mmCIF file of C-alpha atoms in Angstrom:
data_model
loop_
_atom_site.group_PDB
_atom_site.id
_atom_site.type_symbol
_atom_site.label_atom_id
_atom_site.label_comp_id
_atom_site.label_asym_id
_atom_site.label_seq_id
_atom_site.Cartn_x
_atom_site.Cartn_y
_atom_site.Cartn_z
ATOM 1 C CA MET A 1 153.964 144.134 120.271
ATOM 2 C CA ALA A 2 154.681 141.445 122.828
ATOM 3 C CA ARG A 3 153.160 142.051 126.225
ATOM 4 C CA PRO A 4 155.340 141.729 129.336
ATOM 5 C CA LYS A 5 155.078 138.354 130.994
ATOM 6 C CA LEU A 6 152.795 138.193 134.033
ATOM 7 C CA PHE A 7 154.066 136.766 137.269
ATOM 8 C CA ARG A 8 152.257 136.004 140.443
ATOM 9 C CA LEU A 9 153.060 134.507 143.802
ATOM 10 C CA LEU A 10 150.179 132.555 145.269
ATOM 11 C CA ARG A 11 150.227 133.018 149.016
ATOM 12 C CA PRO A 12 148.457 130.014 150.511
ATOM 13 C CA PHE A 13 148.582 131.232 154.075
ATOM 14 C CA ARG A 14 146.988 134.546 153.151
ATOM 15 C CA ILE A 15 144.214 132.734 151.296
ATOM 16 C CA LEU A 16 143.602 130.543 154.323
ATOM 17 C CA ARG A 17 143.525 133.554 156.652
ATOM 18 C CA ASP A 18 141.541 135.990 154.523
ATOM 19 C CA GLU A 19 139.195 133.734 152.581
ATOM 20 C CA GLY A 20 138.832 130.750 154.870
ATOM 21 C CA PRO A 21 139.546 127.026 154.435
ATOM 22 C CA ARG A 22 136.914 126.557 151.739
ATOM 23 C CA GLU A 23 138.527 129.015 149.337
ATOM 24 C CA PHE A 24 141.948 127.623 150.164
ATOM 25 C CA ALA A 25 140.830 124.082 149.378
ATOM 26 C CA SER A 26 139.127 125.231 146.184
ATOM 27 C CA ARG A 27 142.329 126.859 144.973
ATOM 28 C CA VAL A 28 144.342 123.721 145.753
ATOM 29 C CA ALA A 29 141.846 121.546 143.911
ATOM 30 C CA ALA A 30 141.787 123.892 140.919
ATOM 31 C CA LYS A 31 145.566 123.761 140.587
ATOM 32 C CA ALA A 32 146.056 120.026 141.124
ATOM 33 C CA HIS A 33 143.685 117.387 139.799
ATOM 34 C CA THR A 34 144.913 114.804 142.287
ATOM 35 C CA VAL A 35 146.431 115.725 145.624
ATOM 36 C CA LEU A 36 147.069 112.882 148.053
ATOM 37 C CA ARG A 37 146.989 112.899 151.810
ATOM 38 C CA LYS A 38 147.640 109.475 153.314
ATOM 39 C CA ASP A 39 146.846 108.059 149.860
ATOM 40 C CA ARG A 40 143.320 109.538 149.859
ATOM 41 C CA PRO A 41 142.188 112.221 147.380
ATOM 42 C CA VAL A 42 141.636 115.649 148.907
ATOM 43 C CA LEU A 43 138.244 117.104 148.048
ATOM 44 C CA LEU A 44 136.280 119.998 149.475
ATOM 45 C CA VAL A 45 133.655 117.493 150.621
ATOM 46 C CA ASP A 46 134.352 114.654 153.021
ATOM 47 C CA LEU A 47 134.815 111.462 151.011
ATOM 48 C CA ASP A 48 132.405 109.507 153.199
ATOM 49 C CA ASP A 49 129.732 112.148 152.683
ATOM 50 C CA ALA A 50 130.233 112.139 148.918
ATOM 51 C CA ALA A 51 130.226 108.337 148.690
ATOM 52 C CA SER A 52 127.147 107.895 150.879
ATOM 53 C CA VAL A 53 124.791 110.196 148.983
ATOM 54 C CA ASP A 54 122.594 108.509 146.384
ATOM 55 C CA TRP A 55 120.472 111.355 145.125
ATOM 56 C CA THR A 56 118.626 109.007 142.749
ATOM 57 C CA GLU A 57 116.955 107.349 145.763
ATOM 58 C CA PRO A 58 116.331 109.942 148.504
ATOM 59 C CA GLY A 59 115.364 108.590 151.901
ATOM 60 C CA GLU A 60 111.947 108.851 153.524
ATOM 61 C CA GLN A 61 113.008 111.909 155.542
ATOM 62 C CA LEU A 62 113.570 113.811 152.275
ATOM 63 C CA ARG A 63 110.354 112.613 150.635
ATOM 64 C CA ASP A 64 108.171 113.602 153.599
ATOM 65 C CA PRO A 65 109.733 116.641 155.315
ATOM 66 C CA ILE A 66 108.368 118.756 158.143
ATOM 67 C CA SER A 67 105.907 121.541 157.329
ATOM 68 C CA VAL A 68 105.435 124.643 159.479
ATOM 69 C CA SER A 69 102.444 126.789 158.591
ATOM 70 C CA GLU A 70 102.996 129.605 161.089
ATOM 71 C CA GLY A 71 105.258 130.784 163.879
ATOM 72 C CA SER A 72 109.016 130.620 164.228
ATOM 73 C CA VAL A 73 111.148 127.936 162.610
ATOM 74 C CA ASP A 74 114.280 126.312 164.031
ATOM 75 C CA ILE A 75 116.864 126.682 161.239
ATOM 76 C CA ALA A 76 120.264 125.027 160.949
ATOM 77 C CA TRP A 77 122.757 126.619 158.542
ATOM 78 C CA VAL A 78 125.662 124.436 157.394
ATOM 79 C CA MET A 79 128.584 126.426 156.000
ATOM 80 C CA SER A 80 132.329 126.374 155.536
ATOM 81 C CA THR A 81 134.499 128.341 157.955
ATOM 82 C CA PRO A 82 134.226 132.094 157.264
ATOM 83 C CA GLY A 83 137.258 134.167 156.298
ATOM 84 C CA GLN A 84 137.986 137.837 156.892
ATOM 85 C CA GLY A 85 137.471 138.814 153.257
ATOM 86 C CA SER A 86 134.905 136.218 152.174
ATOM 87 C CA GLY A 87 132.105 138.175 150.522
ATOM 88 C CA GLY A 88 129.939 135.071 150.226
ATOM 89 C CA HIS A 89 130.045 134.479 153.966
ATOM 90 C CA GLN A 90 129.384 138.145 154.674
ATOM 91 C CA ASN A 91 126.257 138.016 152.531
ATOM 92 C CA LEU A 92 125.210 134.746 154.162
ATOM 93 C CA PHE A 93 125.415 136.281 157.635
ATOM 94 C CA ARG A 94 123.309 139.183 156.396
ATOM 95 C CA PHE A 95 120.488 136.775 155.562
ATOM 96 C CA ILE A 96 120.855 134.812 158.775
ATOM 97 C CA ARG A 97 120.295 138.119 160.505
ATOM 98 C CA PHE A 98 117.143 138.678 158.407
ATOM 99 C CA ALA A 99 115.882 135.252 159.484
ATOM 100 C CA GLU A 100 116.487 136.133 163.133
ATOM 101 C CA GLU A 101 114.737 139.482 162.764
ATOM 102 C CA ALA A 102 111.740 137.601 161.348
ATOM 103 C CA GLY A 103 111.595 135.592 164.573
ATOM 104 C CA HIS A 104 113.283 132.393 163.442
ATOM 105 C CA ARG A 105 115.869 130.606 165.603
ATOM 106 C CA CYS A 106 119.200 129.945 163.895
ATOM 107 C CA THR A 107 122.161 127.677 164.562
ATOM 108 C CA ILE A 108 125.331 127.714 162.457
ATOM 109 C CA TYR A 109 127.353 124.567 161.812
ATOM 110 C CA LEU A 110 130.890 124.923 160.419
ATOM 111 C CA TYR A 111 131.704 122.083 158.029
ATOM 112 C CA SER A 112 135.213 121.194 156.867
ATOM 113 C CA ALA A 113 136.677 118.119 155.215
ATOM 114 C CA LEU A 114 140.239 119.383 155.676
ATOM 115 C CA GLY A 115 140.730 118.252 159.243
ATOM 116 C CA ALA A 116 142.262 121.616 160.197
ATOM 117 C CA PRO A 117 141.355 122.828 163.704
ATOM 118 C CA VAL A 118 138.704 125.556 163.829
ATOM 119 C CA SER A 119 138.434 127.906 166.794
ATOM 120 C CA ILE A 120 134.878 129.129 167.383
ATOM 121 C CA PRO A 121 136.097 132.045 169.591
ATOM 122 C CA ASP A 122 138.466 133.107 166.788
ATOM 123 C CA VAL A 123 135.652 132.969 164.234
ATOM 124 C CA ARG A 124 133.399 135.083 166.438
ATOM 125 C CA ALA A 125 136.223 137.584 167.078
ATOM 126 C CA MET A 126 136.859 137.880 163.337
ATOM 127 C CA ILE A 127 133.170 138.504 162.660
ATOM 128 C CA ARG A 128 133.000 141.210 165.351
ATOM 129 C CA SER A 129 136.094 142.946 163.953
ATOM 130 C CA SER A 130 134.852 143.134 160.355
ATOM 131 C CA SER A 131 132.503 145.818 159.057
ATOM 132 C CA GLY A 132 131.281 143.377 156.406
ATOM 133 C CA TYR A 133 129.706 140.859 158.791
ATOM 134 C CA ALA A 134 126.260 141.257 160.323
ATOM 135 C CA ASP A 135 125.999 140.589 164.027
ATOM 136 C CA VAL A 136 123.934 137.440 164.585
ATOM 137 C CA GLU A 137 122.633 135.754 167.701
ATOM 138 C CA ALA A 138 123.011 132.266 166.248
ATOM 139 C CA ASP A 139 125.006 129.708 168.162
ATOM 140 C CA ILE A 140 128.084 128.670 166.143
ATOM 141 C CA ARG A 141 129.110 125.025 166.378
ATOM 142 C CA LEU A 142 131.473 122.648 164.653
ATOM 143 C CA TYR A 143 129.720 120.106 162.458
ATOM 144 C CA ARG A 144 130.557 116.604 163.635
ATOM 145 C CA PRO A 145 129.231 113.671 161.580
ATOM 146 C CA GLU A 146 128.682 111.578 164.684
ATOM 147 C CA ASP A 147 126.405 114.281 166.151
ATOM 148 C CA GLY A 148 124.792 115.705 163.000
ATOM 149 C CA ILE A 149 122.239 118.491 163.247
ATOM 150 C CA HIS A 150 120.344 119.073 166.490
ATOM 151 C CA PRO A 151 117.091 117.081 166.425
ATOM 152 C CA GLU A 152 114.851 120.121 166.989
ATOM 153 C CA ALA A 153 115.842 121.635 163.626
ATOM 154 C CA GLN A 154 112.872 122.073 161.284
ATOM 155 C CA ALA A 155 114.833 123.457 158.322
ATOM 156 C CA ILE A 156 118.419 122.905 157.189
ATOM 157 C CA PHE A 157 120.194 125.198 154.730
ATOM 158 C CA ALA A 158 123.084 124.033 152.585
ATOM 159 C CA THR A 159 125.154 127.103 151.707
ATOM 160 C CA GLY A 160 127.865 125.742 149.404
ATOM 161 C CA TRP A 161 128.028 122.611 147.280
ATOM 162 C CA GLU A 162 130.119 120.606 149.738
ATOM 163 C CA THR A 163 127.682 121.346 152.570
ATOM 164 C CA ALA A 164 124.806 119.880 150.553
ATOM 165 C CA TYR A 165 126.194 116.385 151.187
ATOM 166 C CA PRO A 166 125.944 116.366 155.005
ATOM 167 C CA VAL A 167 122.599 118.174 154.689
ATOM 168 C CA PHE A 168 121.326 115.399 152.397
ATOM 169 C CA ARG A 169 122.632 112.695 154.731
ATOM 170 C CA ASP A 170 121.087 114.062 157.902
ATOM 171 C CA PRO A 171 118.438 111.588 159.133
ATOM 172 C CA SER A 172 115.939 114.177 160.347
ATOM 173 C CA ARG A 173 112.758 115.213 158.535
ATOM 174 C CA ALA A 174 113.836 118.854 158.555
ATOM 175 C CA ARG A 175 112.950 120.556 155.280
ATOM 176 C CA ARG A 176 116.003 121.083 153.049
ATOM 177 C CA PHE A 177 116.897 124.448 151.510
ATOM 178 C CA TYR A 178 119.862 125.576 149.444
ATOM 179 C CA PHE A 179 121.169 129.146 149.709
ATOM 180 C CA VAL A 180 122.835 129.464 146.292
ATOM 181 C CA GLN A 181 125.064 132.460 145.553
ATOM 182 C CA ASP A 182 126.830 131.220 142.438
ATOM 183 C CA PHE A 183 126.983 128.365 139.931
ATOM 184 C CA GLU A 184 129.745 126.487 141.700
ATOM 185 C CA PRO A 185 130.497 123.736 139.132
ATOM 186 C CA SER A 186 132.080 126.473 137.025
ATOM 187 C CA PHE A 187 134.646 127.095 139.761
ATOM 188 C CA TYR A 188 136.551 123.982 138.625
ATOM 189 C CA ALA A 189 137.895 122.360 135.509
ATOM 190 C CA LEU A 190 135.729 119.472 134.305
ATOM 191 C CA GLY A 191 136.338 116.685 136.754
ATOM 192 C CA SER A 192 135.329 115.174 140.076
ATOM 193 C CA GLN A 193 134.651 118.405 141.960
ATOM 194 C CA SER A 194 132.672 120.030 139.157
ATOM 195 C CA LEU A 195 130.567 116.858 138.889
ATOM 196 C CA LEU A 196 130.058 116.609 142.651
ATOM 197 C CA ALA A 197 129.075 120.280 142.774
ATOM 198 C CA GLU A 198 126.650 119.960 139.858
ATOM 199 C CA ASN A 199 124.969 116.903 141.369
ATOM 200 C CA THR A 200 123.895 118.912 144.429
ATOM 201 C CA TYR A 201 121.352 120.738 142.264
ATOM 202 C CA ARG A 202 119.655 117.360 141.786
ATOM 203 C CA PHE A 203 119.239 116.662 145.513
ATOM 204 C CA GLY A 204 115.661 117.936 145.627
ATOM 205 C CA PHE A 205 116.368 120.918 147.892
ATOM 206 C CA HIS A 206 114.424 124.183 147.636
ATOM 207 C CA GLY A 207 116.862 126.704 146.191
ATOM 208 C CA ILE A 208 116.793 130.374 147.194
ATOM 209 C CA THR A 209 119.258 132.142 144.941
ATOM 210 C CA ALA A 210 121.118 135.424 144.715
ATOM 211 C CA GLY A 211 119.524 137.032 141.676
ATOM 212 C CA GLY A 212 117.293 135.735 138.912
ATOM 213 C CA TRP A 213 119.919 134.223 136.625
ATOM 214 C CA LEU A 214 120.718 131.424 139.071
ATOM 215 C CA ALA A 215 117.052 130.714 139.813
ATOM 216 C CA HIS A 216 116.324 130.469 136.093
ATOM 217 C CA LYS A 217 119.345 128.262 135.378
ATOM 218 C CA LEU A 218 118.792 125.825 138.241
ATOM 219 C CA ARG A 219 115.080 125.541 137.550
ATOM 220 C CA ASP A 220 115.404 125.049 133.785
ATOM 221 C CA GLU A 221 118.504 122.866 133.674
ATOM 222 C CA TYR A 222 118.142 120.820 136.883
ATOM 223 C CA GLY A 223 114.449 120.921 137.719
ATOM 224 C CA MET A 224 115.033 122.610 141.081
ATOM 225 C CA THR A 225 112.295 124.432 142.910
ATOM 226 C CA THR A 226 113.728 127.946 143.110
ATOM 227 C CA ASP A 227 113.027 131.415 144.395
ATOM 228 C CA SER A 228 115.389 134.373 144.300
ATOM 229 C CA PHE A 229 116.137 137.631 146.042
ATOM 230 C CA ASP A 230 117.406 140.799 144.379
ATOM 231 C CA PHE A 231 120.895 142.181 144.726
ATOM 232 C CA ALA A 232 121.055 145.353 146.782
ATOM 233 C CA VAL A 233 123.477 147.851 148.276
ATOM 234 C CA ASP A 234 124.167 149.138 151.774
ATOM 235 C CA LYS A 235 123.975 152.923 151.592
ATOM 236 C CA VAL A 236 125.588 153.177 155.024
ATOM 237 C CA HIS A 237 128.877 152.210 153.381
ATOM 238 C CA TYR A 238 128.492 153.508 149.809
ATOM 239 C CA SER A 239 127.518 157.061 148.824
ATOM 240 C CA VAL A 240 128.707 159.993 146.718
ATOM 241 C CA THR A 241 131.054 162.200 148.729
ATOM 242 C CA ASN A 242 133.003 163.609 145.773
ATOM 243 C CA ARG A 243 130.972 165.866 143.480
ATOM 244 C CA GLU A 244 133.966 166.979 141.409
ATOM 245 C CA ARG A 245 135.379 165.404 138.223
ATOM 246 C CA ARG A 246 137.199 162.145 138.772
ATOM 247 C CA ASN A 247 140.341 161.107 136.917
ATOM 248 C CA GLU A 248 141.032 157.622 138.286
ATOM 249 C CA VAL A 249 139.679 154.134 137.572
ATOM 250 C CA PHE A 250 139.180 150.980 139.629
ATOM 251 C CA PHE A 251 139.632 147.266 138.915
ATOM 252 C CA TYR A 252 138.232 144.484 141.090
ATOM 253 C CA ALA A 253 141.443 142.443 141.079
ATOM 254 C CA ARG A 254 141.023 138.837 142.240
ATOM 255 C CA PRO A 255 143.805 136.697 140.714
ATOM 256 C CA VAL A 256 142.926 133.863 143.123
ATOM 257 C CA THR A 257 139.313 133.732 141.871
ATOM 258 C CA GLU A 258 139.221 132.452 138.296
ATOM 259 C CA ARG A 259 135.667 133.614 137.581
ATOM 260 C CA ARG A 260 136.780 137.228 138.085
ATOM 261 C CA ALA A 261 139.041 136.917 135.011
ATOM 262 C CA PHE A 262 141.981 138.859 136.425
ATOM 263 C CA GLU A 263 144.303 138.245 133.469
ATOM 264 C CA PHE A 264 141.608 139.264 130.983
ATOM 265 C CA GLY A 265 141.016 142.457 132.923
ATOM 266 C CA VAL A 266 144.748 143.165 132.833
ATOM 267 C CA LEU A 267 144.662 142.955 129.022
ATOM 268 C CA ALA A 268 141.876 145.544 128.930
ATOM 269 C CA LEU A 269 143.676 147.812 131.380
ATOM 270 C CA ALA A 270 146.884 147.591 129.349
ATOM 271 C CA ASP A 271 144.965 148.948 126.359
ATOM 272 C CA PHE A 272 143.366 151.614 128.552
ATOM 273 C CA ALA A 273 146.748 152.674 129.957
ATOM 274 C CA ARG A 274 148.177 153.119 126.454
ATOM 275 C CA MET A 275 145.252 155.360 125.524
ATOM 276 C CA ARG A 276 145.138 157.289 128.809
ATOM 277 C CA PRO A 277 148.503 156.980 130.585
ATOM 278 C CA ASP A 278 147.614 159.988 132.743
ATOM 279 C CA VAL A 279 144.761 158.186 134.551
ATOM 280 C CA PRO A 280 145.740 156.266 137.722
ATOM 281 C CA ILE A 281 144.582 152.631 137.904
ATOM 282 C CA ASN A 282 143.576 151.361 141.358
ATOM 283 C CA MET A 283 143.369 147.647 142.145
ATOM 284 C CA ALA A 284 141.609 146.210 145.179
ATOM 285 C CA GLY A 285 140.287 142.811 146.151
ATOM 286 C CA TRP A 286 143.629 141.075 146.618
ATOM 287 C CA ASP A 287 147.277 141.948 147.203
ATOM 288 C CA VAL A 288 148.746 142.081 143.686
ATOM 289 C CA SER A 289 152.078 143.617 144.722
ATOM 290 C CA ASN A 290 153.907 140.534 143.418
ATOM 291 C CA TRP A 291 152.488 140.842 139.913
ATOM 292 C CA GLU A 292 154.528 142.384 137.129
ATOM 293 C CA LEU A 293 152.016 144.245 134.971
ATOM 294 C CA PRO A 294 152.464 146.248 131.748
ATOM 295 C CA PHE A 295 151.247 149.489 133.341
ATOM 296 C CA ALA A 296 151.582 151.438 136.564
ATOM 297 C CA PHE A 297 148.953 150.740 139.215
ATOM 298 C CA ARG A 298 148.115 151.388 142.846
ATOM 299 C CA ASN A 299 147.842 148.211 144.879
ATOM 300 C CA GLU A 300 145.061 148.769 147.433
ATOM 301 C CA ALA A 301 145.045 145.040 148.332
ATOM 302 C CA MET A 302 142.183 143.933 150.609
ATOM 303 C CA LEU A 303 140.339 146.821 152.222
ATOM 304 C CA ASP A 304 137.726 146.655 154.931
ATOM 305 C CA VAL A 305 134.228 147.547 153.767
ATOM 306 C CA SER A 306 134.493 150.800 155.726
ATOM 307 C CA GLU A 307 137.479 151.873 153.587
ATOM 308 C CA LEU A 308 136.044 151.253 150.117
ATOM 309 C CA ASN A 309 133.873 154.337 149.674
ATOM 310 C CA ALA A 310 136.840 156.714 149.878
ATOM 311 C CA LEU A 311 138.585 154.745 147.124
ATOM 312 C CA TYR A 312 135.500 154.536 144.927
ATOM 313 C CA ASN A 313 134.850 158.261 145.174
ATOM 314 C CA ARG A 314 138.173 158.939 143.465
ATOM 315 C CA CYS A 315 137.173 156.843 140.436
ATOM 316 C CA ALA A 316 135.038 157.521 137.372
ATOM 317 C CA ALA A 317 134.902 153.913 136.113
ATOM 318 C CA GLY A 318 135.185 150.525 137.789
ATOM 319 C CA LEU A 319 135.974 147.320 135.880
ATOM 320 C CA VAL A 320 134.258 144.228 137.343
ATOM 321 C CA MET A 321 134.607 140.947 135.448
ATOM 322 C CA SER A 322 131.939 138.373 136.272
ATOM 323 C CA LEU A 323 131.964 135.071 134.386
ATOM 324 C CA SER A 324 129.354 133.290 136.516
ATOM 325 C CA ASN A 325 126.863 135.073 138.770
ATOM 326 C CA MET A 326 127.250 138.840 138.880
ATOM 327 C CA SER A 327 129.266 140.432 141.659
ATOM 328 C CA LEU A 328 127.692 142.713 144.248
ATOM 329 C CA LEU A 329 130.209 145.408 143.304
ATOM 330 C CA PRO A 330 128.375 147.048 140.357
ATOM 331 C CA LEU A 331 125.537 148.267 142.588
ATOM 332 C CA GLU A 332 127.970 149.324 145.314
ATOM 333 C CA LEU A 333 130.074 151.217 142.760
ATOM 334 C CA MET A 334 127.019 153.030 141.414
ATOM 335 C CA SER A 335 126.010 154.048 144.906
ATOM 336 C CA SER A 336 129.432 155.724 145.167
ATOM 337 C CA GLY A 337 129.044 157.381 141.754
ATOM 338 C CA VAL A 338 131.305 155.003 139.814
ATOM 339 C CA ALA A 339 130.233 153.710 136.381
ATOM 340 C CA PRO A 340 130.581 149.897 136.510
ATOM 341 C CA VAL A 341 132.084 148.342 133.379
ATOM 342 C CA VAL A 342 130.915 144.725 133.213
ATOM 343 C CA ASN A 343 131.331 141.994 130.600
ATOM 344 C CA ASP A 344 128.013 141.541 128.812
ATOM 345 C CA GLY A 345 126.026 138.329 129.213
ATOM 346 C CA PRO A 346 122.781 136.923 130.623
ATOM 347 C CA ASN A 347 124.551 135.965 133.864
ATOM 348 C CA ASN A 348 124.942 139.682 134.527
ATOM 349 C CA ARG A 349 121.971 141.288 132.760
ATOM 350 C CA MET A 350 119.472 138.908 134.388
ATOM 351 C CA VAL A 351 120.698 140.092 137.796
ATOM 352 C CA SER A 352 120.475 143.823 137.098
ATOM 353 C CA ASP A 353 119.234 145.800 134.114
ATOM 354 C CA ASN A 354 120.138 149.158 135.637
ATOM 355 C CA PRO A 355 120.836 151.448 132.635
ATOM 356 C CA HIS A 356 123.916 152.912 134.321
ATOM 357 C CA ILE A 357 125.772 149.579 134.239
ATOM 358 C CA GLU A 358 128.081 149.695 131.224
ATOM 359 C CA TYR A 359 127.674 146.230 129.711
ATOM 360 C CA VAL A 360 130.456 145.692 127.163
ATOM 361 C CA PRO A 361 131.278 142.728 124.882
ATOM 362 C CA ALA A 362 134.182 140.680 126.251
ATOM 363 C CA SER A 363 136.842 142.331 124.106
ATOM 364 C CA PRO A 364 139.797 143.946 125.916
ATOM 365 C CA MET A 365 139.939 146.819 123.455
ATOM 366 C CA ALA A 366 136.167 147.423 123.601
ATOM 367 C CA ILE A 367 136.332 147.531 127.398
ATOM 368 C CA ALA A 368 139.290 149.932 127.293
ATOM 369 C CA ARG A 369 137.498 152.256 124.864
ATOM 370 C CA ARG A 370 134.393 152.342 127.057
ATOM 371 C CA MET A 371 136.485 153.203 130.123
ATOM 372 C CA VAL A 372 138.111 156.074 128.214
ATOM 373 C CA GLU A 373 134.655 157.332 127.186
ATOM 374 C CA ILE A 374 133.482 157.281 130.801
ATOM 375 C CA VAL A 375 136.507 159.202 132.082
ATOM 376 C CA ASP A 376 136.174 161.805 129.315
ATOM 377 C CA ARG A 377 132.416 162.390 129.517
ATOM 378 C CA PRO A 378 131.641 166.108 129.893
ATOM 379 C CA ASP A 379 128.669 165.294 132.155
ATOM 380 C CA GLN A 380 130.629 162.866 134.302
ATOM 381 C CA VAL A 381 129.660 164.549 137.596
ATOM 382 C CA GLU A 382 125.954 164.663 136.753
ATOM 383 C CA ARG A 383 126.036 161.000 135.741
ATOM 384 C CA ALA A 384 127.753 160.048 138.996
ATOM 385 C CA ILE A 385 124.953 161.640 141.009
ATOM 386 C CA ALA A 386 122.280 160.064 138.784
ATOM 387 C CA MET A 387 123.893 156.638 139.208
ATOM 388 C CA SER A 388 123.814 156.932 142.962
ATOM 389 C CA GLU A 389 120.210 158.091 142.931
ATOM 390 C CA SER A 390 119.237 155.141 140.703
ATOM 391 C CA VAL A 391 120.012 152.695 143.513
ATOM 392 C CA VAL A 392 118.784 154.774 146.445
ATOM 393 C CA ASP A 393 115.724 152.547 146.836
ATOM 394 C CA VAL A 394 117.609 149.292 146.173
ATOM 395 C CA ASN A 395 118.159 148.103 149.723
ATOM 396 C CA TRP A 396 118.900 144.842 151.478
ATOM 397 C CA ALA A 397 115.786 145.093 153.650
ATOM 398 C CA ASP A 398 113.652 144.441 150.562
ATOM 399 C CA SER A 399 115.883 141.528 149.575
ATOM 400 C CA GLY A 400 115.531 140.183 153.102
ATOM 401 C CA ARG A 401 111.754 140.287 152.805
ATOM 402 C CA GLN A 402 111.929 138.411 149.501
ATOM 403 C CA PHE A 403 114.084 135.773 151.160
ATOM 404 C CA ILE A 404 111.850 135.378 154.207
ATOM 405 C CA GLU A 405 108.693 135.169 152.075
ATOM 406 C CA ALA A 406 110.270 132.463 149.889
ATOM 407 C CA PHE A 407 111.513 130.536 152.909
ATOM 408 C CA GLU A 408 108.195 130.650 154.758
ATOM 409 C CA ARG A 409 106.293 129.587 151.619
ATOM 410 C CA GLY A 410 108.733 126.710 151.287
ATOM 411 C CA MET A 411 108.201 125.664 154.903
ATOM 412 C CA ARG A 412 104.467 125.329 154.248
ATOM 413 C CA GLY A 413 105.287 122.745 151.597
#
């Protein structure tokens, strides 16, 4: 039987507002191999930065960096402009806060090759208004090539592939680190941006990665020095409040993020809806109201972190597709008593081997069958409580300690 055609309306201004300029530029680059502005290609990285980096011959400042054996370290963090719903930035601010709590001094530099004006007061106001962002003391500045990083910096963190270029170019002897949350070359079709992103893993930085899969991959395939921190969950936001049977399901719907395989998830949910048309399907992560889908669904769009637990506690199963590094959602779902259904693969299993994560081969029908099994389980309530208890000791404070220990070891050289 032919499936109804899928339609979507990409809303560039909403991407820019909610996800920030980096995600906006990534989406533009993914959709158009060559976009011209004043007859220059538009890339996420500044063209001068990309052209000036010769990673095959690093300068003296990279071969002989500063070492700090004890005491506080002056850290510069170079990042793209944060967006309201940018989970990567929210996690990044969490670890900046850990660095500050450990006594280190932090400064944030916002890097953009787009030339769009950035308002620091607006960024700070957005951070204060969002439950997902940690409050940090760090000074937030615009990165200007003519000024570079303040000369007192002893460590510089790249936090996304495009930021690795100005970090590499900086003339100081500050020790270089790379806060890696995903394998970013896979965000693009094979081409200039995927190559530029991949090359950053050859810059000689010390990588501190989200989860073990990335650390293993970057060490084995690129020869990077790597450490990792474990994924965790904030129990302040996620807990079991519903101890009755649940008859709804959840899908992490991100049509603007290719690695979340939105269309593939829709195929699985179409099969699920045919088998269990009585079970409501909730979608959150993006506004999908303009999609025509072959089943009824509730469009929850983009919710604040403080609103997610109420939604999760209505659901028995949650579908989370992760084609690169695993999402944070499976642990958060379990904390709320939701069985995460995740496509099987080392990129996910090497991040968490929790037995309550339902790893399923990437077959739409197999995923649909597993979701039906979860909804129909006679011990569904008991499993929900056991899931939540299985992550009760999985907390971000431990991950923060892993990060700080790796960073301080790295600073000793």
